[in-house]
Amino acid sequence: MATPLERWVEEQAKLTKPDKIYWCDGSEEEARRLIEIGMKEEKIGTTPVLEELNHKSWPNAYYHRSHPTDVARVEHLTFICHPNKDLTGPNNNWMDPAEAKAKMTQLSDGCMKGRTMYVMPYMMGHPSSPYAKACVQLTDISYVVLSMRIMARMGKEAIDRIGNSDKFVKGLHSIGDLDPNKRFIMHFPDELFVWSVGSGYGGNALLGKKCFSLRIASWLGCQEGWLAEHMVIAGIEDPQGQVSYVTIALPSACGKTNLAMLQSALPGYKVWTLGDDIAWLNVGADGRLYAINPEAGFFGVAPGTSMKTNPNMIRTLKGDKFLPTIFTNTALDTDNKEPWWEGMDGDTPRNLTDWQGKVWAPSKDTKGAHANSRFTVSMYNCPMLSKEFDNPQGVPISAIILGGRRTQLVPLVTEAFNWQNGVFLGARTGSETTAAAAHQVGTLRRDPMAMIPFCGYNMGEYFKHWLNIGKRLKHPPKIFCVNWFRTDDAGKFIWPGFGDNIRVLKWMIDRVNNKVSAQETALGYLPHIKDLDLNGLEISRDNIKKLFEVRPDDWKDELQDIKKFMEQFGGHMPDELRQEYRTLVAKLK
Ligand code: SAT
Ligand code: MN
């Protein structure tokens, strides 16, 4: 008798009509075979899916170029198909599930003809964790299998976990013909099902990542009493060897990965990495909040990554513990067969092709690497990987840090008065957009908890869920908001960022441990400047003051914008947050 899983795979194959069906075991030997297939058999247009890079300088590294129209997440083509629009909320695109299925069925009919259907069983979370979830994704391209092998824990454990159950996480992915007009990423939360056609890129195609571990998982978490969040998880070790764990939510391409593996500018401090993108948060039996990272790899932005900005990531990328490491849409040094991107250490190589494969030389008008070019690399390569990374229970969280990219208004760091005020602080966060999604770069959008593209249900209900989680916590983490991106009158970033961010993290940990007091303002608690360790930093007093400046007049438009955002959610918006809003308005008068 076939299992529900086997039957489901059969059904999908009947629709998509692949030449072959192959069940992945997640082994290294299999990865080697898939690399050969990616280099010799499969193509995107006329370009082989993978090219081998120089393994002397970049162990296990391969190069991939996606289709030029397929280089970022496509939020306008991403739908959350709850039975009704109200549950999906104004924060998502909605399509009626039956209509969405009909559309996708039509687009998927025969889409794998001439190709192999790869069946990938994988776990999000360590297989021994009670919080892990068993998943299966189907795809028709080796690049996605190899990437998923890095990002998730692929192998038989997932099949064992699923057994005879029909309740498992399903993903159906095909690159189709890469026609942008036939590209959709559809989510069916009640069926734990993601259906994606027409894109081979990152968040659109690696369905365990944003699609399941955030959009679907956030909805699961709302029903089951936990949180799926767009957050870094890191351990901060102080000079006495005490480690405090924090999670940090920032929108895509705002430096989460750099923060997750920060090399401290303060002597004696160390940052241990547990995750750079996604955290699943559960209330532990002791009333503390515990975080696990469902992923096992980094899918990070390449441009700007260097020994100066993120030495631990360069070491990770040069590591040789796991096969493969993949570079996507960077430029290529054709003499040395090495990846290259803007902001890399050393001299610019003489002979380069750009991310589209065209001969390229540095110029003001075009970039060699696409602004959203990425690397995919195993976390087990990371020299600063926390020894708690595989702990099935996760790590207890002392502080939740929220933030966005704001060139004005928002102080370097703010501490919320309490959990409820912290949820409001998160809810009112705005950020200037980046290249991680296909939209205009640099415009302000409200991005609560950095979840606006990833919350799989009505965000008003999501805020309620956050408030409810807070009520169950005997020892809630403190909530902070950071903004590394405030600029001076000349438009230059005031705060140096990167390794110096430890100075702000240190202040937060000091607050958690009641070592320092703070000044109360309308926005929340701000540091007394004397409590920030600024030793060795060259920032003028005036600029430091500017980092914390709160001018009520400047907040008028901002408050209006926050109000407009909140009103969209109508009756779903919790009263507690409306009250928080009114209090903030009154305090800023
Ligand atoms: O494309 S992904 O969603 O995986 C990366 C990102 O935008 O954060
Ligand atoms: Mn992300």
GROMACS .gro file of C-alpha atoms in nm, residues 40-411:
model
  372
   40LYS     CA    1   2.663   1.898  -1.810
   41GLU     CA    2   2.294   1.831  -1.863
   42GLU     CA    3   2.062   2.097  -1.724
   43LYS     CA    4   2.054   2.448  -1.867
   44ILE     CA    5   1.881   2.781  -1.811
   45GLY     CA    6   1.834   2.907  -2.166
   46THR     CA    7   2.167   2.805  -2.317
   47THR     CA    8   2.368   2.851  -1.995
   48PRO     CA    9   2.458   2.544  -1.789
   49VAL     CA   10   2.296   2.557  -1.446
   50LEU     CA   11   2.632   2.529  -1.269
   51GLU     CA   12   2.993   2.612  -1.342
   52GLU     CA   13   3.282   2.487  -1.130
   53LEU     CA   14   3.483   2.757  -0.955
   54ASN     CA   15   3.846   2.748  -0.843
   55HIS     CA   16   3.852   2.498  -0.559
   56LYS     CA   17   4.198   2.603  -0.443
   57SER     CA   18   4.073   2.948  -0.340
   58TRP     CA   19   3.700   2.862  -0.296
   59PRO     CA   20   3.660   2.501  -0.177
   60ASN     CA   21   3.349   2.319  -0.304
   61ALA     CA   22   3.229   2.634  -0.483
   62TYR     CA   23   3.005   2.649  -0.790
   63TYR     CA   24   2.862   2.937  -0.987
   64HIS     CA   25   2.503   2.986  -1.096
   65ARG     CA   26   2.334   3.253  -1.307
   66SER     CA   27   1.959   3.280  -1.283
   67HIS     CA   28   1.744   3.412  -1.566
   68PRO     CA   29   1.792   3.792  -1.595
   69THR     CA   30   1.423   3.852  -1.515
   70ASP     CA   31   1.445   3.625  -1.214
   71VAL     CA   32   1.678   3.778  -0.957
   72ALA     CA   33   1.471   3.857  -0.648
   73ARG     CA   34   1.154   3.771  -0.464
   74VAL     CA   35   0.840   3.882  -0.650
   75GLU     CA   36   0.595   4.005  -0.392
   76HIS     CA   37   0.333   4.108  -0.649
   77LEU     CA   38   0.318   3.748  -0.773
   78THR     CA   39   0.306   3.596  -0.425
   79PHE     CA   40  -0.039   3.502  -0.291
   80ILE     CA   41  -0.173   3.371   0.038
   81CYS     CA   42  -0.481   3.164  -0.040
   82HIS     CA   43  -0.680   3.145   0.282
   83PRO     CA   44  -1.049   3.057   0.234
   84ASN     CA   45  -1.131   3.427   0.272
   85LYS     CA   46  -0.960   3.756   0.198
   86ASP     CA   47  -1.012   3.889   0.547
   87LEU     CA   48  -0.793   3.620   0.702
   88THR     CA   49  -0.520   3.688   0.444
   89GLY     CA   50  -0.532   4.055   0.537
   90PRO     CA   51  -0.437   4.376   0.358
   91ASN     CA   52  -0.070   4.288   0.411
   92ASN     CA   53  -0.089   4.008   0.148
   93ASN     CA   54  -0.221   3.938  -0.199
   94TRP     CA   55  -0.519   3.706  -0.185
   95MET     CA   56  -0.666   3.468  -0.435
   96ASP     CA   57  -0.955   3.230  -0.377
   97PRO     CA   58  -0.798   2.886  -0.320
   98ALA     CA   59  -1.009   2.718  -0.591
   99GLU     CA   60  -0.925   2.987  -0.844
  100ALA     CA   61  -0.555   2.970  -0.752
  101LYS     CA   62  -0.553   2.592  -0.788
  102ALA     CA   63  -0.719   2.613  -1.129
  103LYS     CA   64  -0.463   2.868  -1.246
  104MET     CA   65  -0.168   2.670  -1.116
  105THR     CA   66  -0.302   2.343  -1.254
  106GLN     CA   67  -0.316   2.498  -1.597
  107LEU     CA   68   0.036   2.640  -1.567
  108SER     CA   69   0.175   2.314  -1.430
  109ASP     CA   70   0.021   2.076  -1.680
  110GLY     CA   71   0.320   1.904  -1.839
  111CYS     CA   72   0.566   2.162  -1.701
  112MET     CA   73   0.824   1.893  -1.617
  113LYS     CA   74   0.816   1.723  -1.961
  114GLY     CA   75   1.167   1.623  -2.059
  115ARG     CA   76   1.291   1.689  -1.705
  116THR     CA   77   1.349   1.500  -1.382
  117MET     CA   78   1.120   1.548  -1.085
  118TYR     CA   79   1.334   1.553  -0.773
  119VAL     CA   80   1.155   1.453  -0.451
  120MET     CA   81   1.328   1.621  -0.157
  121PRO     CA   82   1.238   1.507   0.196
  122TYR     CA   83   1.377   1.753   0.450
  123MET     CA   84   1.342   1.875   0.806
  124MET     CA   85   1.313   2.238   0.904
  125GLY     CA   86   1.483   2.235   1.244
  126HIS     CA   87   1.709   1.966   1.386
  127PRO     CA   88   1.544   1.624   1.339
  128SER     CA   89   1.556   1.562   1.716
  129SER     CA   90   1.384   1.891   1.801
  130PRO     CA   91   1.020   1.879   1.913
  131TYR     CA   92   0.976   2.205   1.722
  132ALA     CA   93   1.109   2.072   1.387
  133LYS     CA   94   0.873   2.009   1.094
  134ALA     CA   95   0.891   1.736   0.831
  135CYS     CA   96   0.857   1.858   0.473
  136VAL     CA   97   0.874   1.740   0.114
  137GLN     CA   98   0.943   1.962  -0.186
  138LEU     CA   99   0.931   1.860  -0.550
  139THR     CA  100   1.141   2.048  -0.804
  140ASP     CA  101   1.273   2.007  -1.156
  141ILE     CA  102   1.615   2.167  -1.129
  142SER     CA  103   1.942   2.053  -0.970
  143TYR     CA  104   2.023   2.404  -0.842
  144VAL     CA  105   1.722   2.398  -0.612
  145VAL     CA  106   1.807   2.050  -0.480
  146LEU     CA  107   2.167   2.148  -0.409
  147SER     CA  108   2.057   2.475  -0.247
  148MET     CA  109   1.794   2.302  -0.033
  149ARG     CA  110   2.055   2.048   0.076
  150ILE     CA  111   2.253   2.341   0.217
  151MET     CA  112   1.960   2.533   0.366
  152ALA     CA  113   1.766   2.244   0.524
  153ARG     CA  114   1.838   1.901   0.668
  154MET     CA  115   1.762   1.679   0.375
  155GLY     CA  116   1.727   1.303   0.408
  156LYS     CA  117   1.538   1.000   0.522
  157GLU     CA  118   1.455   1.129   0.873
  158ALA     CA  119   1.182   1.344   0.720
  159ILE     CA  120   1.022   1.041   0.550
  160ASP     CA  121   1.040   0.846   0.876
  161ARG     CA  122   0.879   1.133   1.063
  162ILE     CA  123   0.598   1.160   0.807
  163GLY     CA  124   0.534   0.783   0.809
  164ASN     CA  125   0.173   0.719   0.725
  165SER     CA  126   0.053   1.067   0.808
  166ASP     CA  127  -0.100   1.296   0.549
  167LYS     CA  128  -0.014   1.603   0.755
  168PHE     CA  129   0.323   1.705   0.617
  169VAL     CA  130   0.452   2.023   0.459
  170LYS     CA  131   0.425   2.010   0.081
  171GLY     CA  132   0.602   2.213  -0.185
  172LEU     CA  133   0.561   2.184  -0.560
  173HIS     CA  134   0.812   2.382  -0.760
  174SER     CA  135   0.888   2.403  -1.130
  175ILE     CA  136   1.096   2.663  -1.309
  176GLY     CA  137   0.845   2.634  -1.595
  177ASP     CA  138   0.968   2.837  -1.890
  178LEU     CA  139   1.078   3.128  -1.669
  179ASP     CA  140   0.826   3.355  -1.841
  180PRO     CA  141   0.757   3.636  -1.589
  181ASN     CA  142   0.393   3.637  -1.703
  182LYS     CA  143   0.355   3.279  -1.594
  183ARG     CA  144   0.525   3.316  -1.257
  184PHE     CA  145   0.333   3.267  -0.931
  185ILE     CA  146   0.413   3.171  -0.575
  186MET     CA  147   0.093   3.046  -0.415
  187HIS     CA  148   0.047   2.950  -0.050
  188PHE     CA  149  -0.234   2.730   0.082
  189PRO     CA  150  -0.185   2.762   0.458
  190ASP     CA  151  -0.454   2.517   0.567
  191GLU     CA  152  -0.302   2.244   0.350
  192LEU     CA  153   0.056   2.333   0.451
  193PHE     CA  154   0.114   2.359   0.077
  194VAL     CA  155   0.326   2.595  -0.137
  195TRP     CA  156   0.302   2.588  -0.515
  196SER     CA  157   0.558   2.787  -0.713
  197VAL     CA  158   0.598   2.805  -1.090
  198GLY     CA  159   0.819   3.010  -1.319
  199SER     CA  160   1.108   3.119  -1.097
  200GLY     CA  161   1.433   2.951  -0.997
  201TYR     CA  162   1.541   3.221  -0.755
  202GLY     CA  163   1.600   3.200  -0.380
  203GLY     CA  164   1.290   3.285  -0.183
  204ASN     CA  165   1.063   3.198  -0.479
  205ALA     CA  166   1.206   2.849  -0.528
  206LEU     CA  167   1.362   2.725  -0.202
  207LEU     CA  168   1.020   2.664  -0.055
  208GLY     CA  169   1.143   2.564   0.292
  209LYS     CA  170   1.271   2.917   0.343
  210LYS     CA  171   1.039   3.219   0.333
  211CYS     CA  172   0.738   3.031   0.191
  212PHE     CA  173   0.717   2.761   0.454
  213SER     CA  174   0.932   2.870   0.749
  214LEU     CA  175   0.774   3.216   0.759
  215ARG     CA  176   0.450   3.248   0.563
  216ILE     CA  177   0.296   2.908   0.635
  217ALA     CA  178   0.475   2.862   0.969
  218SER     CA  179   0.357   3.200   1.101
  219TRP     CA  180  -0.001   3.079   1.048
  220LEU     CA  181   0.076   2.739   1.202
  221GLY     CA  182   0.238   2.919   1.495
  222CYS     CA  183  -0.070   3.135   1.544
  223GLN     CA  184  -0.282   2.822   1.576
  224GLU     CA  185  -0.032   2.623   1.782
  225GLY     CA  186   0.092   2.900   2.011
  226TRP     CA  187   0.438   2.988   1.882
  227LEU     CA  188   0.602   3.251   1.659
  228ALA     CA  189   0.780   3.216   1.322
  229GLU     CA  190   0.991   3.527   1.278
  230HIS     CA  191   1.228   3.692   1.029
  231MET     CA  192   1.511   3.706   1.281
  232VAL     CA  193   1.879   3.645   1.343
  233ILE     CA  194   1.963   3.431   1.648
  234ALA     CA  195   2.296   3.509   1.815
  235GLY     CA  196   2.475   3.449   2.143
  236ILE     CA  197   2.669   3.743   2.285
  237GLU     CA  198   2.956   3.641   2.510
  238ASP     CA  199   3.087   3.901   2.755
  239PRO     CA  200   3.446   3.916   2.888
  240GLN     CA  201   3.344   3.696   3.185
  241GLY     CA  202   3.232   3.422   2.947
  242GLN     CA  203   2.859   3.473   3.012
  243VAL     CA  204   2.652   3.419   2.696
  244SER     CA  205   2.319   3.600   2.642
  245TYR     CA  206   2.102   3.504   2.346
  246VAL     CA  207   1.918   3.759   2.134
  247THR     CA  208   1.704   3.757   1.822
  248ILE     CA  209   1.712   4.041   1.572
  249ALA     CA  210   1.451   4.125   1.308
  250LEU     CA  211   1.560   4.343   1.017
  251PRO     CA  212   1.420   4.358   0.663
  252SER     CA  213   1.601   4.171   0.383
  253ALA     CA  214   1.938   4.322   0.286
  254CYS     CA  215   1.970   4.540   0.600
  255GLY     CA  216   2.274   4.361   0.741
  256LYS     CA  217   2.119   4.069   0.932
  257THR     CA  218   2.385   3.829   0.811
  258ASN     CA  219   2.667   4.065   0.909
  259LEU     CA  220   2.511   4.108   1.252
  260ALA     CA  221   2.464   3.733   1.300
  261MET     CA  222   2.838   3.678   1.268
  262LEU     CA  223   2.968   4.010   1.387
  263GLN     CA  224   3.336   4.033   1.477
  264SER     CA  225   3.337   4.245   1.790
  265ALA     CA  226   3.512   4.581   1.796
  266LEU     CA  227   3.510   4.564   2.178
  267PRO     CA  228   3.781   4.352   2.337
  268GLY     CA  229   3.657   4.047   2.526
  269TYR     CA  230   3.319   4.028   2.350
  270LYS     CA  231   3.230   3.751   2.106
  271VAL     CA  232   2.923   3.682   1.896
  272TRP     CA  233   2.820   3.318   1.841
  273THR     CA  234   2.602   3.248   1.538
  274LEU     CA  235   2.282   3.044   1.547
  275GLY     CA  236   2.094   3.185   1.251
  276ASP     CA  237   2.088   3.479   1.009
  277ASP     CA  238   1.732   3.485   0.879
  278ILE     CA  239   1.460   3.285   1.053
  279ALA     CA  240   1.377   3.206   1.416
  280TRP     CA  241   1.100   2.987   1.552
  281LEU     CA  242   1.012   3.101   1.902
  282ASN     CA  243   0.842   2.880   2.159
  283VAL     CA  244   0.740   2.942   2.519
  284GLY     CA  245   0.942   2.702   2.735
  285ALA     CA  246   0.820   2.518   3.046
  286ASP     CA  247   1.017   2.771   3.255
  287GLY     CA  248   0.823   3.066   3.110
  288ARG     CA  249   1.112   3.190   2.897
  289LEU     CA  250   1.112   3.229   2.521
  290TYR     CA  251   1.327   2.974   2.332
  291ALA     CA  252   1.455   3.012   1.975
  292ILE     CA  253   1.552   2.753   1.717
  293ASN     CA  254   1.673   2.822   1.366
  294PRO     CA  255   1.480   2.598   1.126
  295GLU     CA  256   1.751   2.642   0.861
  296ALA     CA  257   2.098   2.495   0.828
  297GLY     CA  258   2.254   2.735   0.578
  298PHE     CA  259   2.307   3.099   0.491
  299PHE     CA  260   2.154   3.255   0.180
  300GLY     CA  261   2.329   3.589   0.210
  301VAL     CA  262   2.379   3.900  -0.001
  302ALA     CA  263   2.725   3.892  -0.164
  303PRO     CA  264   2.798   4.258  -0.253
  304GLY     CA  265   2.967   4.434   0.035
  305THR     CA  266   3.083   4.113   0.204
  306SER     CA  267   3.454   4.137   0.284
  307MET     CA  268   3.716   4.078   0.552
  308LYS     CA  269   3.634   4.428   0.669
  309THR     CA  270   3.256   4.399   0.690
  310ASN     CA  271   3.215   4.029   0.775
  311PRO     CA  272   3.539   3.833   0.817
  312ASN     CA  273   3.355   3.533   0.961
  313MET     CA  274   3.143   3.505   0.649
  314ILE     CA  275   3.451   3.510   0.426
  315ARG     CA  276   3.594   3.231   0.645
  316THR     CA  277   3.263   3.045   0.616
  317LEU     CA  278   3.265   3.081   0.237
  318LYS     CA  279   3.622   2.952   0.225
  319GLY     CA  280   3.534   2.657   0.450
  320ASP     CA  281   3.540   2.303   0.317
  321LYS     CA  282   3.316   2.108   0.555
  322PHE     CA  283   3.013   2.084   0.328
  323LEU     CA  284   2.944   2.039  -0.044
  324PRO     CA  285   2.859   2.259  -0.227
  325THR     CA  286   2.885   2.634  -0.173
  326ILE     CA  287   2.698   2.822  -0.447
  327PHE     CA  288   2.740   3.177  -0.576
  328THR     CA  289   2.441   3.315  -0.766
  329ASN     CA  290   2.449   3.620  -0.994
  330THR     CA  291   2.783   3.754  -0.874
  331ALA     CA  292   3.040   3.863  -1.133
  332LEU     CA  293   3.303   3.611  -1.243
  333ASP     CA  294   3.681   3.652  -1.264
  334THR     CA  295   3.730   3.451  -1.581
  335ASP     CA  296   4.112   3.417  -1.551
  336ASN     CA  297   4.100   3.263  -1.205
  337LYS     CA  298   3.748   3.116  -1.209
  338GLU     CA  299   3.657   3.301  -0.892
  339PRO     CA  300   3.339   3.482  -0.789
  340TRP     CA  301   3.367   3.859  -0.758
  341TRP     CA  302   3.141   4.132  -0.627
  342GLU     CA  303   3.147   4.501  -0.547
  343GLY     CA  304   3.307   4.559  -0.207
  344MET     CA  305   3.523   4.247  -0.216
  345ASP     CA  306   3.875   4.268  -0.069
  346GLY     CA  307   4.175   4.319  -0.299
  347ASP     CA  308   4.218   4.462  -0.646
  348THR     CA  309   3.950   4.431  -0.909
  349PRO     CA  310   4.041   4.138  -1.135
  350ARG     CA  311   4.140   4.221  -1.491
  351ASN     CA  312   3.899   4.000  -1.678
  352LEU     CA  313   3.546   3.988  -1.551
  353THR     CA  314   3.206   3.892  -1.679
  354ASP     CA  315   2.904   4.044  -1.508
  355TRP     CA  316   2.609   3.863  -1.353
  356GLN     CA  317   2.456   3.820  -1.696
  357GLY     CA  318   2.772   3.669  -1.841
  358LYS     CA  319   2.875   3.974  -2.045
  359VAL     CA  320   3.234   4.099  -2.055
  360TRP     CA  321   3.244   4.378  -1.798
  361ALA     CA  322   3.480   4.642  -1.656
  362PRO     CA  323   3.415   4.861  -1.353
  363SER     CA  324   3.198   5.156  -1.448
  364LYS     CA  325   2.971   5.402  -1.282
  365ASP     CA  326   2.667   5.290  -1.474
  366THR     CA  327   2.650   4.916  -1.426
  367LYS     CA  328   2.739   4.669  -1.154
  368GLY     CA  329   2.938   4.352  -1.207
  369ALA     CA  330   2.746   4.155  -0.946
  370HIS     CA  331   2.369   4.197  -0.923
  371ALA     CA  332   2.280   4.403  -0.612
  372ASN     CA  333   2.086   4.099  -0.484
  373SER     CA  334   2.348   3.841  -0.584
  374ARG     CA  335   2.385   3.576  -0.317
  375PHE     CA  336   2.588   3.293  -0.173
  376THR     CA  337   2.441   2.972  -0.036
  377VAL     CA  338   2.666   2.808   0.220
  378SER     CA  339   2.635   2.561   0.506
  379MET     CA  340   2.624   2.696   0.860
  380TYR     CA  341   2.853   2.411   0.962
  381ASN     CA  342   3.132   2.597   0.777
  382CYS     CA  343   3.097   2.892   1.014
  383PRO     CA  344   3.389   2.928   1.257
  384MET     CA  345   3.164   3.110   1.506
  385LEU     CA  346   2.880   2.857   1.499
  386SER     CA  347   2.732   2.835   1.849
  387LYS     CA  348   2.774   2.501   2.025
  388GLU     CA  349   2.401   2.528   2.098
  389PHE     CA  350   2.311   2.533   1.729
  390ASP     CA  351   2.185   2.174   1.725
  391ASN     CA  352   2.027   2.192   2.071
  392PRO     CA  353   1.677   2.053   2.011
  393GLN     CA  354   1.522   2.288   2.270
  394GLY     CA  355   1.684   2.600   2.124
  395VAL     CA  356   1.833   2.883   2.329
  396PRO     CA  357   1.661   3.108   2.588
  397ILE     CA  358   1.618   3.462   2.460
  398SER     CA  359   1.709   3.766   2.673
  399ALA     CA  360   1.634   4.037   2.419
  400ILE     CA  361   1.436   4.078   2.098
  401ILE     CA  362   1.577   4.346   1.872
  402LEU     CA  363   1.363   4.495   1.598
  403GLY     CA  364   1.463   4.748   1.338
  404GLY     CA  365   1.462   4.896   0.995
  405ARG     CA  366   1.657   5.119   0.762
  406ARG     CA  367   1.574   5.483   0.842
  407THR     CA  368   1.799   5.768   0.737
  408GLN     CA  369   1.610   6.007   0.969
  409LEU     CA  370   1.397   6.019   1.284
  410VAL     CA  371   1.459   5.684   1.448
  411PRO     CA  372   1.727   5.672   1.723
   0.00000   0.00000   0.00000
